Amino acid sequence: MKKKFLSSILAVLLMASVAITGCSSSSSSSSSNMDGSASGGDGTSAKGEPTVTSDSVGYDDATIELTWLPQEGFDSTNQPVADYFKESAIKFVKEHPEVKIQITVQSTQINDAMAKLLTQAAAGNAPDLASVDSFVLPHYYDYLQPVTDVLEENNISLDSWFPFAQEMMKPEDEVLAMWYDTDVRALYYQKAVVENPPKDWDELISTMEELSKDGYMFLYPAGKNETTSCDMLPWFWAQGGELLDESGAPAFDQGKNKEAMLGLFNFLKKTIDTGITPTRVTSFMTDGDMNEDVATGKVAMFVGGSWLATQIGAILGQDTFNETYGIANIPVVSGSDPSTCCGGWTCGVFTKDETKRKLAAQFAIDTYISDKGNVDYTTACGNLPCRETSYDLSDRFKDDPNAMAFRDLFQYGHVRPAATIYNFISTELQVAVADVINGNATPEQALETMAKNVDEEYSKTN
């Protein structure tokens, strides 16, 4: 049964489209490393510079090899990340000259990379340290080694992460992964046109009906892509909806979940019927497909990922974007708490060797997680930190109104379920959304078809 379950996971991962520096201790005198070699007074090796190749860093006489599977390596086209990783690895092996770091870079096809890593983990030959897409993290719990003790040794509290990440990192008694960067979905609005961003659907509709008289639009992605699901699910979750029951079976067409899904479909239909949203949103495969419309100035409000602040800023000029657009919670049904969808990446330790486990965890902390590491890595890659405390540690975040706005939204973050059936549900949701928007089905018909197709698919593997 376990082999059948693993095969199902791998099949889904391969087919699905899923959207979207060190801190060293200081000492005033020389010390010894784990292998007895001398260190300089600053905690680094007195052996000189380590050997650096395109896929390794370390001294020729190193006795421990750590294998590392990051998203990008020393030859990344993202030069700031390549430089940062190289600098961090060199620093670490100088502090631990007994260690050589061997790098294998993941495939740029995320689903392929995650499927391969899961296969390696199940066979017991995963890299010592690897990056894991947060979306599929629960599939790796059985293979990840705890890092609670190493975090404690570094005085890093689980509470320094946003709530949605804490739940994923520590499923039971131990911290099994460290979430290092993230993203979030938000409402963007023109400040000169929308004085107060709407908090609920009724306010959004009434505000946009007035603005539509002057040609303004409300946009969101509704194409057949995972982006659509990520932007739609906050509206579903805010109504108390759940896609799956406690056993992992589809439950979106039952009880309050059914009401929530119909509520979502009816809201989308209303945006079309009132004329505030054009039906061509079904052609937006990613939220970046809205950028051309946004650049015209005739989009009063739109829903999309946090990266749009940078993307559109590059088109309009970042200062112009910051002056023009505000960022707020996505409007939800009246009386409901805000909700949003978060993504990002984690890193986990797979080796069961105790010495290597602690070394791998320490290298991950130095590179991705520590106060300095989390700020430096996310600055290099241009993403947002998943540790809330990082936003107070760097002018890059403190002086960026967009980053600070996103920080507030993360408090309402949710994560898509990692169950095998989710990807099929997501695809069917995208189809149902398009059918409702294009008038090919009523909300009730769209939900009925969606539920029928998902139930048939689920019955094949359960």
Short mmCIF file of C-alpha atoms in Angstrom, two decimals, residues 6-454:
data_model
loop_
_atom_site.label_atom_id
_atom_site.label_comp_id
_atom_site.label_asym_id
_atom_site.label_seq_id
_atom_site.Cartn_x
_atom_site.Cartn_y
_atom_site.Cartn_z
CA LEU A 6 4.30 6.75 -3.12
CA SER A 7 3.71 6.01 -6.80
CA SER A 8 0.56 8.13 -6.73
CA ILE A 9 2.41 11.04 -5.20
CA LEU A 10 5.20 10.81 -7.77
CA ALA A 11 2.76 10.65 -10.65
CA VAL A 12 0.96 13.76 -9.50
CA LEU A 13 4.18 15.66 -8.88
CA LEU A 14 5.42 14.85 -12.36
CA MET A 15 2.22 15.95 -14.09
CA ALA A 16 1.12 18.92 -12.02
CA SER A 17 1.77 22.60 -12.70
CA VAL A 18 2.35 24.28 -9.40
CA ALA A 19 2.55 27.87 -9.82
CA ILE A 20 4.38 30.43 -8.50
CA THR A 21 25.06 34.14 5.06
CA GLY A 22 26.59 32.71 7.68
CA CYS A 23 26.85 33.97 11.24
CA SER A 24 30.09 32.90 12.77
CA SER A 25 31.17 32.81 16.34
CA SER A 26 34.08 35.04 17.27
CA SER A 27 36.91 34.37 19.60
CA SER A 28 39.93 36.35 20.66
CA SER A 29 42.20 33.29 20.53
CA SER A 30 42.82 30.29 18.34
CA SER A 31 40.69 27.18 18.74
CA SER A 32 40.42 23.66 17.38
CA ASN A 33 37.86 22.32 14.92
CA MET A 34 36.13 18.96 14.97
CA ASP A 35 39.08 17.30 13.26
CA GLY A 36 41.61 18.94 15.58
CA SER A 37 42.90 21.42 12.98
CA ALA A 38 43.76 24.93 14.06
CA SER A 39 41.44 27.86 13.51
CA GLY A 40 42.25 31.53 13.31
CA GLY A 41 41.23 33.98 15.99
CA ASP A 42 38.10 34.90 14.02
CA GLY A 43 36.81 31.32 14.06
CA THR A 44 37.94 30.58 10.49
CA SER A 45 40.50 28.05 9.33
CA ALA A 46 44.18 28.96 9.36
CA LYS A 47 44.69 26.67 6.33
CA GLY A 48 44.16 29.40 3.75
CA GLU A 49 41.59 29.39 0.99
CA PRO A 50 39.59 26.22 0.25
CA THR A 51 39.33 24.71 -3.21
CA VAL A 52 36.28 26.02 -5.05
CA THR A 53 34.85 24.41 -8.19
CA SER A 54 31.54 24.82 -9.98
CA ASP A 55 29.99 22.16 -7.73
CA SER A 56 32.08 21.91 -4.58
CA VAL A 57 33.80 23.86 -1.82
CA GLY A 58 36.30 22.47 0.65
CA TYR A 59 39.86 21.64 1.57
CA ASP A 60 41.54 18.75 -0.18
CA ASP A 61 42.05 16.86 3.09
CA ALA A 62 38.45 17.28 4.30
CA THR A 63 37.14 14.14 5.99
CA ILE A 64 33.39 14.81 5.85
CA GLU A 65 31.40 15.37 2.67
CA LEU A 66 28.05 17.14 2.88
CA THR A 67 25.82 16.83 -0.16
CA TRP A 68 23.59 19.85 -0.82
CA LEU A 69 20.68 20.18 -3.24
CA PRO A 70 19.72 23.87 -3.52
CA GLN A 71 17.38 25.43 -6.06
CA GLU A 72 20.30 27.24 -7.68
CA GLY A 73 24.07 26.79 -7.62
CA PHE A 74 27.31 28.65 -8.21
CA ASP A 75 26.57 28.85 -11.92
CA SER A 76 23.07 30.30 -11.50
CA THR A 77 22.05 32.98 -13.98
CA ASN A 78 20.83 34.85 -10.91
CA GLN A 79 24.28 36.22 -10.15
CA PRO A 80 23.52 37.65 -6.69
CA VAL A 81 22.32 34.19 -5.57
CA ALA A 82 25.33 32.44 -7.15
CA ASP A 83 27.71 34.83 -5.42
CA TYR A 84 25.89 34.58 -2.12
CA PHE A 85 25.86 30.76 -2.08
CA LYS A 86 29.56 30.62 -2.93
CA GLU A 87 30.42 33.14 -0.22
CA SER A 88 28.33 31.29 2.36
CA ALA A 89 29.82 27.88 1.50
CA ILE A 90 33.38 29.22 1.62
CA LYS A 91 32.75 30.82 4.97
CA PHE A 92 31.28 27.61 6.38
CA VAL A 93 34.15 25.34 5.35
CA LYS A 94 36.66 27.83 6.73
CA GLU A 95 34.86 27.52 10.05
CA HIS A 96 34.61 23.73 9.58
CA PRO A 97 37.68 22.70 7.56
CA GLU A 98 36.86 19.03 8.05
CA VAL A 99 33.82 19.55 5.78
CA LYS A 100 33.63 19.57 1.99
CA ILE A 101 30.31 20.68 0.47
CA GLN A 102 29.28 18.90 -2.73
CA ILE A 103 26.51 20.61 -4.70
CA THR A 104 23.91 19.18 -7.07
CA VAL A 105 21.49 21.74 -8.47
CA GLN A 106 17.79 20.89 -8.85
CA SER A 107 16.00 20.79 -12.17
CA THR A 108 14.24 24.02 -13.02
CA GLN A 109 11.12 21.90 -13.49
CA ILE A 110 9.95 21.98 -9.89
CA ASN A 111 7.63 18.99 -10.07
CA ASP A 112 10.32 16.82 -11.66
CA ALA A 113 12.83 17.93 -9.02
CA MET A 114 10.47 17.19 -6.14
CA ALA A 115 9.49 13.80 -7.56
CA LYS A 116 13.15 12.81 -7.94
CA LEU A 117 13.98 13.96 -4.41
CA LEU A 118 11.06 11.99 -2.98
CA THR A 119 12.24 8.87 -4.80
CA GLN A 120 15.75 9.36 -3.42
CA ALA A 121 14.44 9.91 0.09
CA ALA A 122 12.31 6.75 -0.04
CA ALA A 123 15.36 4.78 -1.21
CA GLY A 124 17.54 6.23 1.53
CA ASN A 125 19.93 8.10 -0.77
CA ALA A 126 18.67 11.68 -0.62
CA PRO A 127 21.22 14.50 -0.34
CA ASP A 128 22.21 15.42 3.20
CA LEU A 129 20.56 18.82 2.82
CA ALA A 130 17.97 19.81 0.21
CA SER A 131 15.50 22.53 -0.67
CA VAL A 132 11.87 21.37 -0.63
CA ASP A 133 8.94 23.25 -2.15
CA SER A 134 6.68 24.14 0.78
CA PHE A 135 3.64 22.98 -1.18
CA VAL A 136 4.76 19.32 -1.03
CA LEU A 137 6.64 19.41 2.28
CA PRO A 138 4.30 16.99 4.15
CA HIS A 139 5.21 14.21 1.71
CA TYR A 140 8.77 14.32 3.10
CA TYR A 141 7.99 14.22 6.83
CA ASP A 142 8.83 10.52 7.10
CA TYR A 143 12.33 11.12 5.73
CA LEU A 144 13.36 14.47 7.25
CA GLN A 145 15.53 14.53 10.36
CA PRO A 146 14.78 16.85 13.30
CA VAL A 147 16.62 20.16 13.58
CA THR A 148 15.01 21.43 16.79
CA ASP A 149 18.21 21.11 18.80
CA VAL A 150 20.35 23.00 16.28
CA LEU A 151 17.84 25.84 16.10
CA GLU A 152 17.87 26.04 19.89
CA GLU A 153 21.67 26.10 19.93
CA ASN A 154 21.47 29.10 17.61
CA ASN A 155 18.83 30.80 19.77
CA ILE A 156 16.30 30.77 16.94
CA SER A 157 12.72 30.44 18.11
CA LEU A 158 9.95 28.82 16.08
CA ASP A 159 7.82 31.83 17.01
CA SER A 160 10.00 34.03 14.80
CA TRP A 161 8.29 32.49 11.75
CA PHE A 162 4.83 33.47 10.50
CA PRO A 163 2.04 31.23 11.90
CA PHE A 164 1.32 29.37 8.65
CA ALA A 165 4.98 28.30 8.43
CA GLN A 166 5.21 27.17 12.05
CA GLU A 167 2.46 24.61 11.55
CA MET A 168 4.19 23.12 8.50
CA MET A 169 7.70 23.13 9.97
CA LYS A 170 6.69 21.36 13.17
CA PRO A 171 3.94 18.84 12.35
CA GLU A 172 4.26 17.12 15.74
CA ASP A 173 7.04 17.19 18.36
CA GLU A 174 10.05 18.20 16.27
CA VAL A 175 10.94 20.87 13.75
CA LEU A 176 11.54 18.94 10.52
CA ALA A 177 12.13 21.74 8.04
CA MET A 178 13.09 25.41 7.95
CA TRP A 179 11.01 27.72 5.76
CA TYR A 180 13.29 30.41 4.35
CA ASP A 181 11.37 32.48 1.76
CA THR A 182 7.75 33.00 0.84
CA ASP A 183 5.15 34.90 -1.17
CA VAL A 184 1.58 36.04 -0.63
CA ARG A 185 -1.57 37.02 -2.59
CA ALA A 186 -2.94 40.52 -2.08
CA LEU A 187 -5.35 43.18 -3.28
CA TYR A 188 -3.63 45.99 -5.17
CA TYR A 189 -5.57 49.24 -5.52
CA GLN A 190 -5.00 52.68 -7.03
CA LYS A 191 -4.80 55.04 -4.07
CA ALA A 192 -6.00 58.07 -6.03
CA VAL A 193 -9.06 56.18 -7.27
CA VAL A 194 -9.94 53.94 -4.31
CA GLU A 195 -9.69 56.01 -1.14
CA ASN A 196 -10.39 53.11 1.22
CA PRO A 197 -9.73 49.56 -0.01
CA PRO A 198 -12.87 47.39 0.34
CA LYS A 199 -12.87 44.82 3.09
CA ASP A 200 -15.69 42.64 1.78
CA TRP A 201 -17.35 41.61 -1.49
CA ASP A 202 -20.27 44.00 -1.17
CA GLU A 203 -17.94 46.99 -0.74
CA LEU A 204 -15.80 45.83 -3.65
CA ILE A 205 -18.79 45.43 -5.99
CA SER A 206 -20.38 48.77 -5.06
CA THR A 207 -17.06 50.64 -5.33
CA MET A 208 -16.23 49.11 -8.69
CA GLU A 209 -19.71 49.65 -10.13
CA GLU A 210 -19.18 53.40 -9.73
CA LEU A 211 -15.65 53.29 -11.07
CA SER A 212 -16.61 51.12 -14.05
CA LYS A 213 -18.66 54.06 -15.35
CA ASP A 214 -15.31 55.74 -16.01
CA GLY A 215 -13.84 52.64 -17.61
CA TYR A 216 -12.05 51.19 -14.58
CA MET A 217 -11.78 47.40 -14.11
CA PHE A 218 -11.31 44.86 -11.34
CA LEU A 219 -9.01 42.02 -12.48
CA TYR A 220 -7.88 38.62 -11.23
CA PRO A 221 -6.30 35.61 -13.00
CA ALA A 222 -8.83 32.99 -14.09
CA GLY A 223 -6.91 30.98 -16.70
CA LYS A 224 -6.22 27.26 -16.49
CA ASN A 225 -3.14 27.50 -14.31
CA GLU A 226 -2.23 26.96 -10.67
CA THR A 227 -2.03 30.74 -10.31
CA THR A 228 -5.81 30.85 -10.55
CA SER A 229 -6.28 28.37 -7.73
CA CYS A 230 -3.87 30.27 -5.48
CA ASP A 231 -5.77 33.51 -6.07
CA MET A 232 -9.25 31.93 -5.73
CA LEU A 233 -8.73 29.79 -2.64
CA PRO A 234 -8.51 32.74 -0.19
CA TRP A 235 -12.13 33.57 -1.09
CA PHE A 236 -13.08 29.95 -0.37
CA TRP A 237 -11.06 29.62 2.84
CA ALA A 238 -12.39 32.90 4.25
CA GLN A 239 -15.89 31.38 4.26
CA GLY A 240 -14.64 28.48 6.36
CA GLY A 241 -14.33 26.16 3.37
CA GLU A 242 -12.03 23.14 3.31
CA LEU A 243 -11.15 21.14 0.22
CA LEU A 244 -10.52 17.89 2.11
CA ASP A 245 -11.87 16.20 5.20
CA GLU A 246 -9.67 14.91 8.05
CA SER A 247 -8.99 11.66 6.19
CA GLY A 248 -7.76 13.53 3.12
CA ALA A 249 -10.83 12.77 1.01
CA PRO A 250 -12.43 15.48 -1.17
CA ALA A 251 -15.08 17.38 0.81
CA PHE A 252 -15.51 20.69 -1.02
CA ASP A 253 -19.06 19.74 -2.12
CA GLN A 254 -20.32 18.87 1.35
CA GLY A 255 -22.03 20.99 4.00
CA LYS A 256 -20.42 24.37 4.70
CA ASN A 257 -17.67 23.57 2.21
CA LYS A 258 -20.26 23.35 -0.55
CA GLU A 259 -21.76 26.66 0.54
CA ALA A 260 -18.29 28.22 0.47
CA MET A 261 -17.51 26.94 -3.03
CA LEU A 262 -20.88 28.12 -4.35
CA GLY A 263 -20.23 31.44 -2.61
CA LEU A 264 -16.95 31.76 -4.51
CA PHE A 265 -18.54 30.88 -7.86
CA ASN A 266 -21.45 33.27 -7.31
CA PHE A 267 -19.08 36.09 -6.39
CA LEU A 268 -17.09 35.54 -9.60
CA LYS A 269 -20.31 35.49 -11.60
CA LYS A 270 -21.34 38.77 -10.01
CA THR A 271 -18.08 40.45 -11.02
CA ILE A 272 -18.92 39.52 -14.61
CA ASP A 273 -22.65 40.29 -14.47
CA THR A 274 -22.06 43.76 -13.03
CA GLY A 275 -19.49 44.52 -15.72
CA ILE A 276 -16.65 45.32 -13.34
CA THR A 277 -14.57 42.40 -14.67
CA PRO A 278 -14.18 41.36 -18.33
CA THR A 279 -14.60 37.68 -19.24
CA ARG A 280 -11.15 37.72 -20.81
CA VAL A 281 -9.66 37.18 -17.35
CA THR A 282 -9.97 33.48 -18.27
CA SER A 283 -7.06 34.10 -20.66
CA PHE A 284 -4.76 35.21 -17.83
CA MET A 285 -2.61 32.13 -17.26
CA THR A 286 -0.47 33.94 -14.67
CA ASP A 287 -1.13 37.09 -12.72
CA GLY A 288 1.66 38.72 -14.70
CA ASP A 289 -0.64 38.55 -17.70
CA MET A 290 -2.56 41.43 -16.10
CA ASN A 291 0.45 43.75 -16.17
CA GLU A 292 -0.29 45.21 -19.60
CA ASP A 293 -3.79 46.19 -18.49
CA VAL A 294 -2.49 47.57 -15.22
CA ALA A 295 0.02 49.73 -17.11
CA THR A 296 -2.86 51.50 -18.90
CA GLY A 297 -4.02 52.97 -15.59
CA LYS A 298 -7.55 51.64 -16.05
CA VAL A 299 -7.33 48.84 -13.50
CA ALA A 300 -8.64 50.24 -10.22
CA MET A 301 -8.03 47.03 -8.26
CA PHE A 302 -6.55 43.61 -8.96
CA VAL A 303 -5.66 40.45 -7.06
CA GLY A 304 -2.24 38.87 -7.52
CA GLY A 305 1.01 37.66 -6.01
CA SER A 306 3.50 39.75 -4.03
CA TRP A 307 6.01 39.61 -6.89
CA LEU A 308 3.76 41.92 -8.94
CA ALA A 309 4.96 44.87 -6.87
CA THR A 310 8.40 44.32 -8.38
CA GLN A 311 7.21 43.27 -11.84
CA ILE A 312 4.92 46.25 -12.35
CA GLY A 313 7.43 48.47 -10.59
CA ALA A 314 9.91 47.56 -13.32
CA ILE A 315 7.37 48.66 -15.95
CA LEU A 316 6.18 51.89 -14.36
CA GLY A 317 9.23 52.69 -12.27
CA GLN A 318 9.30 51.50 -8.68
CA ASP A 319 8.74 54.95 -7.19
CA THR A 320 5.76 55.51 -9.48
CA PHE A 321 4.29 52.14 -8.54
CA ASN A 322 4.73 52.85 -4.83
CA GLU A 323 3.07 56.23 -5.17
CA THR A 324 0.20 54.87 -7.26
CA TYR A 325 -0.73 51.55 -5.64
CA GLY A 326 -1.61 50.45 -2.17
CA ILE A 327 -1.66 46.86 -0.90
CA ALA A 328 -4.40 45.39 1.29
CA ASN A 329 -6.07 42.16 2.34
CA ILE A 330 -8.13 40.45 -0.33
CA PRO A 331 -11.81 41.38 0.22
CA VAL A 332 -13.85 38.47 1.55
CA VAL A 333 -17.47 37.68 2.27
CA SER A 334 -18.96 40.09 4.82
CA GLY A 335 -18.25 39.13 8.41
CA SER A 336 -15.34 36.84 7.62
CA ASP A 337 -11.71 37.18 8.67
CA PRO A 338 -9.16 37.92 5.93
CA SER A 339 -7.45 35.03 4.19
CA THR A 340 -4.62 34.64 1.72
CA CYS A 341 -2.48 31.97 0.08
CA CYS A 342 1.25 31.64 0.79
CA GLY A 343 4.00 29.68 -0.93
CA GLY A 344 7.78 29.58 -0.82
CA TRP A 345 10.62 27.17 -0.10
CA THR A 346 11.95 25.22 2.85
CA CYS A 347 15.17 23.32 3.48
CA GLY A 348 15.45 19.99 5.24
CA VAL A 349 18.10 17.59 6.49
CA PHE A 350 17.88 13.98 5.29
CA THR A 351 21.08 12.39 6.58
CA LYS A 352 20.75 10.16 9.65
CA ASP A 353 24.46 10.40 10.47
CA GLU A 354 24.46 12.46 13.66
CA THR A 355 27.58 14.49 12.89
CA LYS A 356 26.46 15.28 9.37
CA ARG A 357 22.90 16.02 10.52
CA LYS A 358 24.11 18.77 12.83
CA LEU A 359 26.59 20.15 10.31
CA ALA A 360 23.99 20.21 7.53
CA ALA A 361 21.49 21.93 9.80
CA GLN A 362 24.08 24.49 10.85
CA PHE A 363 25.04 25.23 7.25
CA ALA A 364 21.34 25.69 6.38
CA ILE A 365 20.87 28.03 9.33
CA ASP A 366 23.95 30.08 8.42
CA THR A 367 22.92 30.31 4.77
CA TYR A 368 19.14 30.67 4.89
CA ILE A 369 17.77 31.06 8.41
CA SER A 370 19.91 33.05 10.85
CA ASP A 371 19.11 36.73 11.33
CA LYS A 372 21.84 37.66 8.88
CA GLY A 373 21.35 34.66 6.61
CA ASN A 374 17.61 35.14 6.15
CA VAL A 375 18.02 38.81 5.26
CA ASP A 376 21.03 38.26 3.00
CA TYR A 377 19.56 35.30 1.12
CA THR A 378 16.16 36.89 0.46
CA THR A 379 17.89 40.11 -0.54
CA ALA A 380 20.03 38.19 -3.05
CA CYS A 381 17.11 36.28 -4.56
CA GLY A 382 14.58 39.12 -4.32
CA ASN A 383 11.99 37.14 -2.33
CA LEU A 384 10.33 37.83 1.01
CA PRO A 385 11.54 36.32 4.31
CA CYS A 386 9.39 33.78 6.08
CA ARG A 387 10.77 34.79 9.48
CA GLU A 388 8.76 37.79 10.63
CA THR A 389 11.68 39.06 12.69
CA SER A 390 13.72 39.54 9.51
CA TYR A 391 11.57 42.51 8.47
CA ASP A 392 12.97 44.59 11.34
CA LEU A 393 16.60 43.74 10.62
CA SER A 394 17.21 45.29 7.22
CA ASP A 395 16.54 48.65 5.63
CA ARG A 396 15.59 46.75 2.48
CA PHE A 397 12.41 45.68 4.25
CA LYS A 398 11.91 48.45 6.80
CA ASP A 399 12.07 51.15 4.12
CA ASP A 400 9.94 49.24 1.59
CA PRO A 401 6.22 50.01 2.05
CA ASN A 402 5.28 47.01 -0.08
CA ALA A 403 7.33 44.54 1.98
CA MET A 404 5.86 45.89 5.21
CA ALA A 405 2.33 45.64 3.78
CA PHE A 406 2.93 42.03 2.78
CA ARG A 407 4.26 41.35 6.27
CA ASP A 408 0.84 42.25 7.67
CA LEU A 409 -0.94 39.99 5.17
CA PHE A 410 1.17 36.96 6.15
CA GLN A 411 -0.70 36.83 9.45
CA TYR A 412 -3.69 35.48 7.52
CA GLY A 413 -1.74 33.01 5.42
CA HIS A 414 -2.94 29.54 4.44
CA VAL A 415 -1.12 26.79 2.59
CA ARG A 416 -2.60 24.56 -0.09
CA PRO A 417 -3.13 20.95 1.07
CA ALA A 418 -0.35 18.58 0.06
CA ALA A 419 -2.65 15.59 -0.50
CA THR A 420 -2.12 13.70 -3.75
CA ILE A 421 -5.62 14.53 -4.96
CA TYR A 422 -5.10 18.28 -4.55
CA ASN A 423 -3.60 18.84 -7.99
CA PHE A 424 -6.58 17.20 -9.66
CA ILE A 425 -8.95 19.28 -7.53
CA SER A 426 -7.03 22.40 -8.50
CA THR A 427 -7.28 21.63 -12.21
CA GLU A 428 -11.01 20.99 -11.92
CA LEU A 429 -11.44 24.21 -9.95
CA GLN A 430 -9.78 26.15 -12.77
CA VAL A 431 -12.13 24.56 -15.30
CA ALA A 432 -15.17 25.30 -13.14
CA VAL A 433 -14.12 28.93 -12.67
CA ALA A 434 -13.74 29.41 -16.43
CA ASP A 435 -17.13 27.80 -17.09
CA VAL A 436 -18.87 30.11 -14.60
CA ILE A 437 -17.15 33.23 -15.91
CA ASN A 438 -17.80 32.38 -19.57
CA GLY A 439 -21.43 31.48 -18.85
CA ASN A 440 -21.00 27.85 -19.88
CA ALA A 441 -22.38 26.62 -16.56
CA THR A 442 -24.23 27.96 -13.54
CA PRO A 443 -22.33 27.88 -10.24
CA GLU A 444 -24.36 24.81 -9.23
CA GLN A 445 -23.65 23.00 -12.49
CA ALA A 446 -19.96 23.85 -12.35
CA LEU A 447 -19.66 22.51 -8.81
CA GLU A 448 -21.59 19.34 -9.66
CA THR A 449 -19.30 18.58 -12.60
CA MET A 450 -16.20 19.40 -10.58
CA ALA A 451 -17.27 17.10 -7.73
CA LYS A 452 -18.16 14.24 -10.10
CA ASN A 453 -14.78 14.36 -11.84
CA VAL A 454 -12.81 14.62 -8.60
#
